Amino acid sequence: MLGPHVVGSRIVVRHLLPGRTGPSGGPAMSDVLGTCEEWTDDDLAVRREDGTLTRVPHDLVVTGKPVPPRSSVLVRVPAARLHRAGLAMWAGLETEPLGDWLLRSAPDEPARRANSTLAIGDPGLPDAEAHAAVVDFHRARGGVPLVAVEVGSPAHAGFEAAGWVRHRDGEDDSIVMVASIALARRSLPAEPDDAEETDDDPRVAVSVPGARGRAAYDGDWLGLYSIETDPEHRRQGLAQRVISGLLGWGAEHGARSAYLQTHASNEPAVALYERLGFVVHHAYRYLVPPTP
């Protein structure tokens, strides 16, 4: 079950320890669990989850097989925590609590995340009253009544039961992905020497010729935003260079975990993030009231 095909996969390998005796008097053995990084004619290299690299000669392998990826503890972080960490991205954001919900407005910021109600949790009011409060808040500020709901949540069901619909016809759900910064950085190139960095603590913008991105940190969480590559410069690894710069900046400020958001249908972006160790945390969508 082992061979060059397992490079890049998570595997477990039991191998002999030469010159040592096991508890039963037979040869001593040990297990190594991690990602296979290399397969040569003589041995295989396994990167453990603590970052150490173990090389096992083929002639010492007893058994081995691929194993499923380990579920990240980050997926157990409440969805609301990730969305609230994103508040650090917008300097002029106005917020107002509604129970567990959070009303948000930033007229000078085009992002929907800054101009929608984060409807996750219990608003502390009956649905009809909570929905009316959302509408009143946004209309009083000249905005569109807009909510961001976690797909499949009670709040999602409540809004759809009241006739609220997707903000944009045909738009697919957005997904939030999370990763350990330390693990993601191991899969990235070194931080680019030619990057331009604009640091406005707790926010930063990083750009290289042909690509750019932004980030903001809140405690030990770093949010990545607006990762963009010019069409004529795609498939050159520029997005990875930008992400490397953003993650490095976040690590310097004490962030240990990262999150980002993209559309579920953006297959190239999702594939890139998965290669860096990001996993899907949850999906969400934007809803608006029914047209009168």
PDB file of C-alpha atoms in Angstrom:
ATOM      1  CA  MET A   1       0.000   0.000   0.000  1.00  0.00           C
ATOM      2  CA  LEU A   2       3.062   2.236  -0.004  1.00  0.00           C
ATOM      3  CA  GLY A   3       4.942   3.561  -2.985  1.00  0.00           C
ATOM      4  CA  PRO A   4       5.746   6.804  -4.799  1.00  0.00           C
ATOM      5  CA  HIS A   5       2.002   7.389  -5.177  1.00  0.00           C
ATOM      6  CA  VAL A   6       1.684   8.265  -1.455  1.00  0.00           C
ATOM      7  CA  VAL A   7       3.869  11.381  -1.726  1.00  0.00           C
ATOM      8  CA  GLY A   8       1.711  14.246  -0.503  1.00  0.00           C
ATOM      9  CA  SER A   9      -0.624  11.926   1.415  1.00  0.00           C
ATOM     10  CA  ARG A  10      -0.988  11.311   5.137  1.00  0.00           C
ATOM     11  CA  ILE A  11       0.408   7.870   6.004  1.00  0.00           C
ATOM     12  CA  VAL A  12       1.317   5.699   8.964  1.00  0.00           C
ATOM     13  CA  VAL A  13       4.448   3.531   8.791  1.00  0.00           C
ATOM     14  CA  ARG A  14       5.583   0.845  11.248  1.00  0.00           C
ATOM     15  CA  HIS A  15       9.301   0.246  11.036  1.00  0.00           C
ATOM     16  CA  LEU A  16      12.082  -1.670  12.779  1.00  0.00           C
ATOM     17  CA  LEU A  17      14.544  -0.029  15.180  1.00  0.00           C
ATOM     18  CA  PRO A  18      17.891  -1.726  14.426  1.00  0.00           C
ATOM     19  CA  GLY A  19      19.878  -2.932  17.416  1.00  0.00           C
ATOM     20  CA  ARG A  20      16.976  -2.625  19.839  1.00  0.00           C
ATOM     21  CA  THR A  21      14.790  -5.272  21.451  1.00  0.00           C
ATOM     22  CA  GLY A  22      11.063  -4.920  21.967  1.00  0.00           C
ATOM     23  CA  PRO A  23       9.094  -5.716  25.171  1.00  0.00           C
ATOM     24  CA  SER A  24       8.389  -9.296  24.028  1.00  0.00           C
ATOM     25  CA  GLY A  25      12.034  -9.984  23.256  1.00  0.00           C
ATOM     26  CA  GLY A  26      11.637  -9.569  19.519  1.00  0.00           C
ATOM     27  CA  PRO A  27      12.848  -6.697  17.380  1.00  0.00           C
ATOM     28  CA  ALA A  28      11.765  -3.234  18.504  1.00  0.00           C
ATOM     29  CA  MET A  29       9.419  -1.299  16.245  1.00  0.00           C
ATOM     30  CA  SER A  30       8.028   2.202  16.113  1.00  0.00           C
ATOM     31  CA  ASP A  31       5.280   4.030  14.214  1.00  0.00           C
ATOM     32  CA  VAL A  32       5.563   7.326  12.373  1.00  0.00           C
ATOM     33  CA  LEU A  33       2.440   9.244  11.344  1.00  0.00           C
ATOM     34  CA  GLY A  34       2.500  12.251   9.053  1.00  0.00           C
ATOM     35  CA  THR A  35       2.636  13.445   5.462  1.00  0.00           C
ATOM     36  CA  CYS A  36       4.917  11.626   3.036  1.00  0.00           C
ATOM     37  CA  GLU A  37       7.114  14.316   1.498  1.00  0.00           C
ATOM     38  CA  GLU A  38       9.543  12.187  -0.537  1.00  0.00           C
ATOM     39  CA  TRP A  39      10.015   8.670  -1.898  1.00  0.00           C
ATOM     40  CA  THR A  40      13.479   7.676  -3.105  1.00  0.00           C
ATOM     41  CA  ASP A  41      15.062   4.386  -4.123  1.00  0.00           C
ATOM     42  CA  ASP A  42      16.400   3.990  -0.570  1.00  0.00           C
ATOM     43  CA  ASP A  43      13.856   5.483   1.806  1.00  0.00           C
ATOM     44  CA  LEU A  44      10.758   7.603   2.360  1.00  0.00           C
ATOM     45  CA  ALA A  45      10.494  10.898   4.250  1.00  0.00           C
ATOM     46  CA  VAL A  46       7.553  11.584   6.574  1.00  0.00           C
ATOM     47  CA  ARG A  47       6.781  15.012   8.012  1.00  0.00           C
ATOM     48  CA  ARG A  48       5.195  14.621  11.436  1.00  0.00           C
ATOM     49  CA  GLU A  49       2.544  17.048  12.636  1.00  0.00           C
ATOM     50  CA  ASP A  50       5.054  18.686  14.991  1.00  0.00           C
ATOM     51  CA  GLY A  51       7.141  19.596  11.931  1.00  0.00           C
ATOM     52  CA  THR A  52       9.944  17.050  12.362  1.00  0.00           C
ATOM     53  CA  LEU A  53      11.050  15.024   9.345  1.00  0.00           C
ATOM     54  CA  THR A  54      11.666  11.279   9.724  1.00  0.00           C
ATOM     55  CA  ARG A  55      13.378   9.204   7.032  1.00  0.00           C
ATOM     56  CA  VAL A  56      12.621   5.471   7.033  1.00  0.00           C
ATOM     57  CA  PRO A  57      14.753   3.084   4.916  1.00  0.00           C
ATOM     58  CA  HIS A  58      12.593   0.783   2.821  1.00  0.00           C
ATOM     59  CA  ASP A  59      14.268  -2.329   4.211  1.00  0.00           C
ATOM     60  CA  LEU A  60      13.121  -1.384   7.747  1.00  0.00           C
ATOM     61  CA  VAL A  61       9.444  -0.911   6.845  1.00  0.00           C
ATOM     62  CA  VAL A  62       7.168  -3.531   8.432  1.00  0.00           C
ATOM     63  CA  THR A  63       3.778  -2.202   7.385  1.00  0.00           C
ATOM     64  CA  GLY A  64       2.362   1.061   6.119  1.00  0.00           C
ATOM     65  CA  LYS A  65      -0.747   2.542   4.597  1.00  0.00           C
ATOM     66  CA  PRO A  66      -2.423   5.844   3.735  1.00  0.00           C
ATOM     67  CA  VAL A  67      -4.769   7.234   6.403  1.00  0.00           C
ATOM     68  CA  PRO A  68      -7.512   9.884   6.200  1.00  0.00           C
ATOM     69  CA  PRO A  69      -6.524  13.502   6.849  1.00  0.00           C
ATOM     70  CA  ARG A  70      -6.823  14.509  10.479  1.00  0.00           C
ATOM     71  CA  SER A  71      -9.813  16.676  11.284  1.00  0.00           C
ATOM     72  CA  SER A  72      -8.581  20.120  12.272  1.00  0.00           C
ATOM     73  CA  VAL A  73      -9.525  21.361  15.748  1.00  0.00           C
ATOM     74  CA  LEU A  74     -10.075  24.696  14.041  1.00  0.00           C
ATOM     75  CA  VAL A  75     -13.330  23.443  12.520  1.00  0.00           C
ATOM     76  CA  ARG A  76     -14.779  23.351  16.044  1.00  0.00           C
ATOM     77  CA  VAL A  77     -14.360  27.105  16.492  1.00  0.00           C
ATOM     78  CA  PRO A  78     -17.824  28.766  16.512  1.00  0.00           C
ATOM     79  CA  ALA A  79     -18.721  30.367  13.188  1.00  0.00           C
ATOM     80  CA  ALA A  80     -19.579  33.625  14.934  1.00  0.00           C
ATOM     81  CA  ARG A  81     -16.012  33.891  16.271  1.00  0.00           C
ATOM     82  CA  LEU A  82     -14.577  33.857  12.771  1.00  0.00           C
ATOM     83  CA  HIS A  83     -17.010  36.432  11.448  1.00  0.00           C
ATOM     84  CA  ARG A  84     -16.469  38.722  14.418  1.00  0.00           C
ATOM     85  CA  ALA A  85     -12.716  38.479  13.966  1.00  0.00           C
ATOM     86  CA  GLY A  86     -13.306  40.014  10.559  1.00  0.00           C
ATOM     87  CA  LEU A  87     -14.529  43.248  12.128  1.00  0.00           C
ATOM     88  CA  ALA A  88     -10.884  44.305  12.412  1.00  0.00           C
ATOM     89  CA  MET A  89     -10.741  44.707   8.625  1.00  0.00           C
ATOM     90  CA  TRP A  90     -12.867  47.851   8.505  1.00  0.00           C
ATOM     91  CA  ALA A  91     -11.782  50.957  10.413  1.00  0.00           C
ATOM     92  CA  GLY A  92     -15.070  52.879  10.065  1.00  0.00           C
ATOM     93  CA  LEU A  93     -17.432  50.061  10.952  1.00  0.00           C
ATOM     94  CA  GLU A  94     -20.540  50.789  13.015  1.00  0.00           C
ATOM     95  CA  THR A  95     -21.908  47.834  14.959  1.00  0.00           C
ATOM     96  CA  GLU A  96     -24.921  47.285  17.191  1.00  0.00           C
ATOM     97  CA  PRO A  97     -25.795  44.042  18.988  1.00  0.00           C
ATOM     98  CA  LEU A  98     -29.162  42.361  18.651  1.00  0.00           C
ATOM     99  CA  GLY A  99     -28.895  39.500  21.099  1.00  0.00           C
ATOM    100  CA  ASP A 100     -26.242  37.243  19.569  1.00  0.00           C
ATOM    101  CA  TRP A 101     -26.670  38.917  16.195  1.00  0.00           C
ATOM    102  CA  LEU A 102     -24.565  41.861  15.108  1.00  0.00           C
ATOM    103  CA  LEU A 103     -25.880  44.729  12.996  1.00  0.00           C
ATOM    104  CA  ARG A 104     -23.089  46.176  10.820  1.00  0.00           C
ATOM    105  CA  SER A 105     -22.804  49.269   8.669  1.00  0.00           C
ATOM    106  CA  ALA A 106     -19.914  50.964   6.859  1.00  0.00           C
ATOM    107  CA  PRO A 107     -21.304  53.293   4.155  1.00  0.00           C
ATOM    108  CA  ASP A 108     -17.850  53.996   2.702  1.00  0.00           C
ATOM    109  CA  GLU A 109     -16.984  50.297   2.404  1.00  0.00           C
ATOM    110  CA  PRO A 110     -18.442  48.305  -0.533  1.00  0.00           C
ATOM    111  CA  ALA A 111     -18.001  44.875   1.099  1.00  0.00           C
ATOM    112  CA  ARG A 112     -21.256  43.152   1.966  1.00  0.00           C
ATOM    113  CA  ARG A 113     -19.626  41.709   5.067  1.00  0.00           C
ATOM    114  CA  ALA A 114     -19.356  45.246   6.428  1.00  0.00           C
ATOM    115  CA  ASN A 115     -22.926  46.181   5.519  1.00  0.00           C
ATOM    116  CA  SER A 116     -24.985  43.208   6.602  1.00  0.00           C
ATOM    117  CA  THR A 117     -26.365  41.811   9.803  1.00  0.00           C
ATOM    118  CA  LEU A 118     -24.440  38.814  11.071  1.00  0.00           C
ATOM    119  CA  ALA A 119     -27.402  36.612  11.979  1.00  0.00           C
ATOM    120  CA  ILE A 120     -25.756  33.762  13.869  1.00  0.00           C
ATOM    121  CA  GLY A 121     -27.163  32.659  17.215  1.00  0.00           C
ATOM    122  CA  ASP A 122     -30.228  33.896  19.106  1.00  0.00           C
ATOM    123  CA  PRO A 123     -31.387  37.494  18.570  1.00  0.00           C
ATOM    124  CA  GLY A 124     -33.344  37.422  21.838  1.00  0.00           C
ATOM    125  CA  LEU A 125     -36.555  38.384  20.035  1.00  0.00           C
ATOM    126  CA  PRO A 126     -39.278  36.570  18.086  1.00  0.00           C
ATOM    127  CA  ASP A 127     -38.317  36.155  14.435  1.00  0.00           C
ATOM    128  CA  ALA A 128     -40.715  38.815  13.125  1.00  0.00           C
ATOM    129  CA  GLU A 129     -39.421  41.433  15.562  1.00  0.00           C
ATOM    130  CA  ALA A 130     -35.779  40.547  14.918  1.00  0.00           C
ATOM    131  CA  HIS A 131     -36.291  40.724  11.163  1.00  0.00           C
ATOM    132  CA  ALA A 132     -38.005  44.116  11.488  1.00  0.00           C
ATOM    133  CA  ALA A 133     -35.107  45.416  13.597  1.00  0.00           C
ATOM    134  CA  VAL A 134     -32.664  44.376  10.864  1.00  0.00           C
ATOM    135  CA  VAL A 135     -34.693  46.154   8.196  1.00  0.00           C
ATOM    136  CA  ASP A 136     -35.002  49.332  10.289  1.00  0.00           C
ATOM    137  CA  PHE A 137     -31.272  49.428  11.066  1.00  0.00           C
ATOM    138  CA  HIS A 138     -30.113  49.200   7.464  1.00  0.00           C
ATOM    139  CA  ARG A 139     -32.771  51.461   5.972  1.00  0.00           C
ATOM    140  CA  ALA A 140     -32.037  54.141   8.578  1.00  0.00           C
ATOM    141  CA  ARG A 141     -28.478  54.211   7.205  1.00  0.00           C
ATOM    142  CA  GLY A 142     -29.486  54.239   3.570  1.00  0.00           C
ATOM    143  CA  GLY A 143     -28.486  50.630   3.021  1.00  0.00           C
ATOM    144  CA  VAL A 144     -30.121  47.468   1.741  1.00  0.00           C
ATOM    145  CA  PRO A 145     -31.560  45.224   4.501  1.00  0.00           C
ATOM    146  CA  LEU A 146     -29.083  42.368   4.203  1.00  0.00           C
ATOM    147  CA  VAL A 147     -28.280  39.425   6.471  1.00  0.00           C
ATOM    148  CA  ALA A 148     -25.457  36.885   6.453  1.00  0.00           C
ATOM    149  CA  VAL A 149     -26.678  33.518   7.745  1.00  0.00           C
ATOM    150  CA  GLU A 150     -24.886  30.239   8.329  1.00  0.00           C
ATOM    151  CA  VAL A 151     -26.358  27.720   5.895  1.00  0.00           C
ATOM    152  CA  GLY A 152     -28.628  25.258   7.678  1.00  0.00           C
ATOM    153  CA  SER A 153     -28.834  27.250  10.915  1.00  0.00           C
ATOM    154  CA  PRO A 154     -32.081  28.113  12.760  1.00  0.00           C
ATOM    155  CA  ALA A 155     -31.659  31.761  11.733  1.00  0.00           C
ATOM    156  CA  HIS A 156     -31.352  30.673   8.092  1.00  0.00           C
ATOM    157  CA  ALA A 157     -34.557  28.656   8.376  1.00  0.00           C
ATOM    158  CA  GLY A 158     -36.349  31.557  10.073  1.00  0.00           C
ATOM    159  CA  PHE A 159     -35.508  34.074   7.380  1.00  0.00           C
ATOM    160  CA  GLU A 160     -36.406  31.748   4.525  1.00  0.00           C
ATOM    161  CA  ALA A 161     -39.693  30.878   6.229  1.00  0.00           C
ATOM    162  CA  ALA A 162     -40.415  34.608   6.256  1.00  0.00           C
ATOM    163  CA  GLY A 163     -39.792  34.810   2.526  1.00  0.00           C
ATOM    164  CA  TRP A 164     -36.265  36.263   2.506  1.00  0.00           C
ATOM    165  CA  VAL A 165     -34.342  35.336  -0.642  1.00  0.00           C
ATOM    166  CA  ARG A 166     -30.764  35.283  -1.912  1.00  0.00           C
ATOM    167  CA  HIS A 167     -29.314  38.739  -2.374  1.00  0.00           C
ATOM    168  CA  ARG A 168     -28.171  37.918  -5.904  1.00  0.00           C
ATOM    169  CA  ASP A 169     -30.037  35.483  -8.127  1.00  0.00           C
ATOM    170  CA  GLY A 170     -27.992  32.416  -8.979  1.00  0.00           C
ATOM    171  CA  GLU A 171     -25.208  33.227  -6.541  1.00  0.00           C
ATOM    172  CA  ASP A 172     -23.709  30.193  -4.852  1.00  0.00           C
ATOM    173  CA  ASP A 173     -22.874  30.004  -1.165  1.00  0.00           C
ATOM    174  CA  SER A 174     -19.702  31.448   0.275  1.00  0.00           C
ATOM    175  CA  ILE A 175     -17.471  29.201   2.358  1.00  0.00           C
ATOM    176  CA  VAL A 176     -15.177  30.027   5.252  1.00  0.00           C
ATOM    177  CA  MET A 177     -11.921  28.062   5.314  1.00  0.00           C
ATOM    178  CA  VAL A 178      -9.461  27.815   8.220  1.00  0.00           C
ATOM    179  CA  ALA A 179      -5.852  26.681   8.642  1.00  0.00           C
ATOM    180  CA  SER A 180      -2.915  26.717  11.005  1.00  0.00           C
ATOM    181  CA  ILE A 181      -0.586  29.526   9.942  1.00  0.00           C
ATOM    182  CA  ALA A 182       2.495  27.443  10.778  1.00  0.00           C
ATOM    183  CA  LEU A 183       1.355  24.529   8.609  1.00  0.00           C
ATOM    184  CA  ALA A 184       0.262  26.745   5.732  1.00  0.00           C
ATOM    185  CA  ARG A 185       3.595  28.564   5.663  1.00  0.00           C
ATOM    186  CA  ARG A 186       5.453  25.273   5.186  1.00  0.00           C
ATOM    187  CA  SER A 187       3.706  24.831   1.846  1.00  0.00           C
ATOM    188  CA  LEU A 188       4.420  28.365   0.661  1.00  0.00           C
ATOM    189  CA  PRO A 189       7.451  30.050  -0.904  1.00  0.00           C
ATOM    190  CA  ALA A 190       9.550  32.363   1.226  1.00  0.00           C
ATOM    191  CA  GLU A 191       8.094  35.801   1.827  1.00  0.00           C
ATOM    192  CA  PRO A 192       8.663  37.867  -1.339  1.00  0.00           C
ATOM    193  CA  ASP A 193      11.541  40.342  -1.267  1.00  0.00           C
ATOM    194  CA  ASP A 194       9.866  42.600  -3.829  1.00  0.00           C
ATOM    195  CA  ALA A 195       6.550  42.907  -1.967  1.00  0.00           C
ATOM    196  CA  GLU A 196       5.098  46.291  -1.110  1.00  0.00           C
ATOM    197  CA  GLU A 197       3.592  46.321   2.359  1.00  0.00           C
ATOM    198  CA  THR A 198       1.269  48.912   3.862  1.00  0.00           C
ATOM    199  CA  ASP A 199       0.946  48.238   7.583  1.00  0.00           C
ATOM    200  CA  ASP A 200      -1.954  49.969   9.333  1.00  0.00           C
ATOM    201  CA  ASP A 201      -2.149  47.895  12.497  1.00  0.00           C
ATOM    202  CA  PRO A 202      -4.250  45.705  12.818  1.00  0.00           C
ATOM    203  CA  ARG A 203      -4.507  45.711   9.004  1.00  0.00           C
ATOM    204  CA  VAL A 204      -1.996  45.189   6.235  1.00  0.00           C
ATOM    205  CA  ALA A 205      -1.939  45.243   2.447  1.00  0.00           C
ATOM    206  CA  VAL A 206       0.678  43.222   0.546  1.00  0.00           C
ATOM    207  CA  SER A 207       1.281  43.385  -3.182  1.00  0.00           C
ATOM    208  CA  VAL A 208       3.739  41.996  -5.704  1.00  0.00           C
ATOM    209  CA  PRO A 209       3.774  42.848  -9.411  1.00  0.00           C
ATOM    210  CA  GLY A 210       0.559  41.343 -10.740  1.00  0.00           C
ATOM    211  CA  ALA A 211      -1.129  40.352  -7.453  1.00  0.00           C
ATOM    212  CA  ARG A 212      -2.270  41.783  -4.133  1.00  0.00           C
ATOM    213  CA  GLY A 213      -4.148  40.983  -0.935  1.00  0.00           C
ATOM    214  CA  ARG A 214      -5.139  42.295   2.470  1.00  0.00           C
ATOM    215  CA  ALA A 215      -5.285  40.895   5.992  1.00  0.00           C
ATOM    216  CA  ALA A 216      -6.285  41.883   9.511  1.00  0.00           C
ATOM    217  CA  TYR A 217      -5.750  40.182  12.843  1.00  0.00           C
ATOM    218  CA  ASP A 218      -7.896  39.866  15.932  1.00  0.00           C
ATOM    219  CA  GLY A 219      -6.138  38.090  18.782  1.00  0.00           C
ATOM    220  CA  ASP A 220      -4.662  34.880  17.425  1.00  0.00           C
ATOM    221  CA  TRP A 221      -6.802  34.911  14.246  1.00  0.00           C
ATOM    222  CA  LEU A 222      -5.694  36.393  10.933  1.00  0.00           C
ATOM    223  CA  GLY A 223      -8.256  37.034   8.212  1.00  0.00           C
ATOM    224  CA  LEU A 224      -7.209  37.082   4.555  1.00  0.00           C
ATOM    225  CA  TYR A 225      -9.163  39.299   2.158  1.00  0.00           C
ATOM    226  CA  SER A 226      -9.244  40.319  -1.490  1.00  0.00           C
ATOM    227  CA  ILE A 227      -6.538  37.960  -2.762  1.00  0.00           C
ATOM    228  CA  GLU A 228      -6.416  38.992  -6.426  1.00  0.00           C
ATOM    229  CA  THR A 229      -4.190  38.184  -9.388  1.00  0.00           C
ATOM    230  CA  ASP A 230      -4.337  40.104 -12.662  1.00  0.00           C
ATOM    231  CA  PRO A 231      -5.717  37.840 -15.431  1.00  0.00           C
ATOM    232  CA  GLU A 232      -2.555  38.071 -17.519  1.00  0.00           C
ATOM    233  CA  HIS A 233      -0.411  36.970 -14.546  1.00  0.00           C
ATOM    234  CA  ARG A 234      -2.379  33.961 -13.334  1.00  0.00           C
ATOM    235  CA  ARG A 235      -0.837  30.504 -12.868  1.00  0.00           C
ATOM    236  CA  GLN A 236       2.526  32.009 -11.960  1.00  0.00           C
ATOM    237  CA  GLY A 237       2.352  31.440  -8.200  1.00  0.00           C
ATOM    238  CA  LEU A 238       1.802  35.143  -7.454  1.00  0.00           C
ATOM    239  CA  ALA A 239      -1.180  34.548  -5.158  1.00  0.00           C
ATOM    240  CA  GLN A 240       0.958  32.177  -3.090  1.00  0.00           C
ATOM    241  CA  ARG A 241       3.649  34.843  -2.752  1.00  0.00           C
ATOM    242  CA  VAL A 242       1.062  37.354  -1.526  1.00  0.00           C
ATOM    243  CA  ILE A 243      -0.407  34.848   0.924  1.00  0.00           C
ATOM    244  CA  SER A 244       3.097  34.067   2.187  1.00  0.00           C
ATOM    245  CA  GLY A 245       3.654  37.742   2.924  1.00  0.00           C
ATOM    246  CA  LEU A 246       0.284  38.105   4.658  1.00  0.00           C
ATOM    247  CA  LEU A 247       0.753  35.003   6.820  1.00  0.00           C
ATOM    248  CA  GLY A 248       4.268  36.080   7.748  1.00  0.00           C
ATOM    249  CA  TRP A 249       2.960  39.469   8.833  1.00  0.00           C
ATOM    250  CA  GLY A 250       0.208  37.817  10.865  1.00  0.00           C
ATOM    251  CA  ALA A 251       2.648  35.453  12.575  1.00  0.00           C
ATOM    252  CA  GLU A 252       4.810  38.431  13.553  1.00  0.00           C
ATOM    253  CA  HIS A 253       1.753  39.932  15.260  1.00  0.00           C
ATOM    254  CA  GLY A 254       0.975  36.783  17.229  1.00  0.00           C
ATOM    255  CA  ALA A 255      -1.692  35.197  15.015  1.00  0.00           C
ATOM    256  CA  ARG A 256      -1.617  31.400  14.948  1.00  0.00           C
ATOM    257  CA  SER A 257      -4.653  30.569  12.831  1.00  0.00           C
ATOM    258  CA  ALA A 258      -5.955  31.987   9.566  1.00  0.00           C
ATOM    259  CA  TYR A 259      -9.319  32.116   7.869  1.00  0.00           C
ATOM    260  CA  LEU A 260     -10.534  33.280   4.482  1.00  0.00           C
ATOM    261  CA  GLN A 261     -13.730  33.332   2.490  1.00  0.00           C
ATOM    262  CA  THR A 262     -14.429  32.395  -1.115  1.00  0.00           C
ATOM    263  CA  HIS A 263     -17.288  31.133  -3.249  1.00  0.00           C
ATOM    264  CA  ALA A 264     -17.813  27.386  -3.144  1.00  0.00           C
ATOM    265  CA  SER A 265     -17.832  27.310  -6.959  1.00  0.00           C
ATOM    266  CA  ASN A 266     -14.410  28.989  -7.253  1.00  0.00           C
ATOM    267  CA  GLU A 267     -12.655  25.671  -7.804  1.00  0.00           C
ATOM    268  CA  PRO A 268      -9.162  27.034  -8.592  1.00  0.00           C
ATOM    269  CA  ALA A 269      -9.125  29.115  -5.411  1.00  0.00           C
ATOM    270  CA  VAL A 270     -10.497  26.295  -3.258  1.00  0.00           C
ATOM    271  CA  ALA A 271      -7.900  23.884  -4.675  1.00  0.00           C
ATOM    272  CA  LEU A 272      -5.093  26.340  -3.911  1.00  0.00           C
ATOM    273  CA  TYR A 273      -6.238  26.879  -0.346  1.00  0.00           C
ATOM    274  CA  GLU A 274      -6.656  23.156   0.244  1.00  0.00           C
ATOM    275  CA  ARG A 275      -3.069  22.573  -0.908  1.00  0.00           C
ATOM    276  CA  LEU A 276      -2.003  25.051   1.770  1.00  0.00           C
ATOM    277  CA  GLY A 277      -3.890  23.125   4.462  1.00  0.00           C
ATOM    278  CA  PHE A 278      -7.108  25.146   4.615  1.00  0.00           C
ATOM    279  CA  VAL A 279     -10.284  23.184   5.334  1.00  0.00           C
ATOM    280  CA  VAL A 280     -13.913  24.226   4.983  1.00  0.00           C
ATOM    281  CA  HIS A 281     -15.387  25.447   8.275  1.00  0.00           C
ATOM    282  CA  HIS A 282     -18.917  26.401   7.210  1.00  0.00           C
ATOM    283  CA  ALA A 283     -20.964  27.912   4.402  1.00  0.00           C
ATOM    284  CA  TYR A 284     -23.010  31.080   4.560  1.00  0.00           C
ATOM    285  CA  ARG A 285     -25.220  33.139   2.268  1.00  0.00           C
ATOM    286  CA  TYR A 286     -26.701  36.631   2.000  1.00  0.00           C
ATOM    287  CA  LEU A 287     -30.454  37.124   2.160  1.00  0.00           C
ATOM    288  CA  VAL A 288     -32.734  40.128   1.572  1.00  0.00           C
ATOM    289  CA  PRO A 289     -36.444  40.661   2.360  1.00  0.00           C
ATOM    290  CA  PRO A 290     -39.004  39.653  -0.231  1.00  0.00           C
ATOM    291  CA  THR A 291     -40.044  42.354  -2.684  1.00  0.00           C
ATOM    292  CA  PRO A 292     -43.340  43.916  -1.508  1.00  0.00           C
TER     293      PRO A 292
END
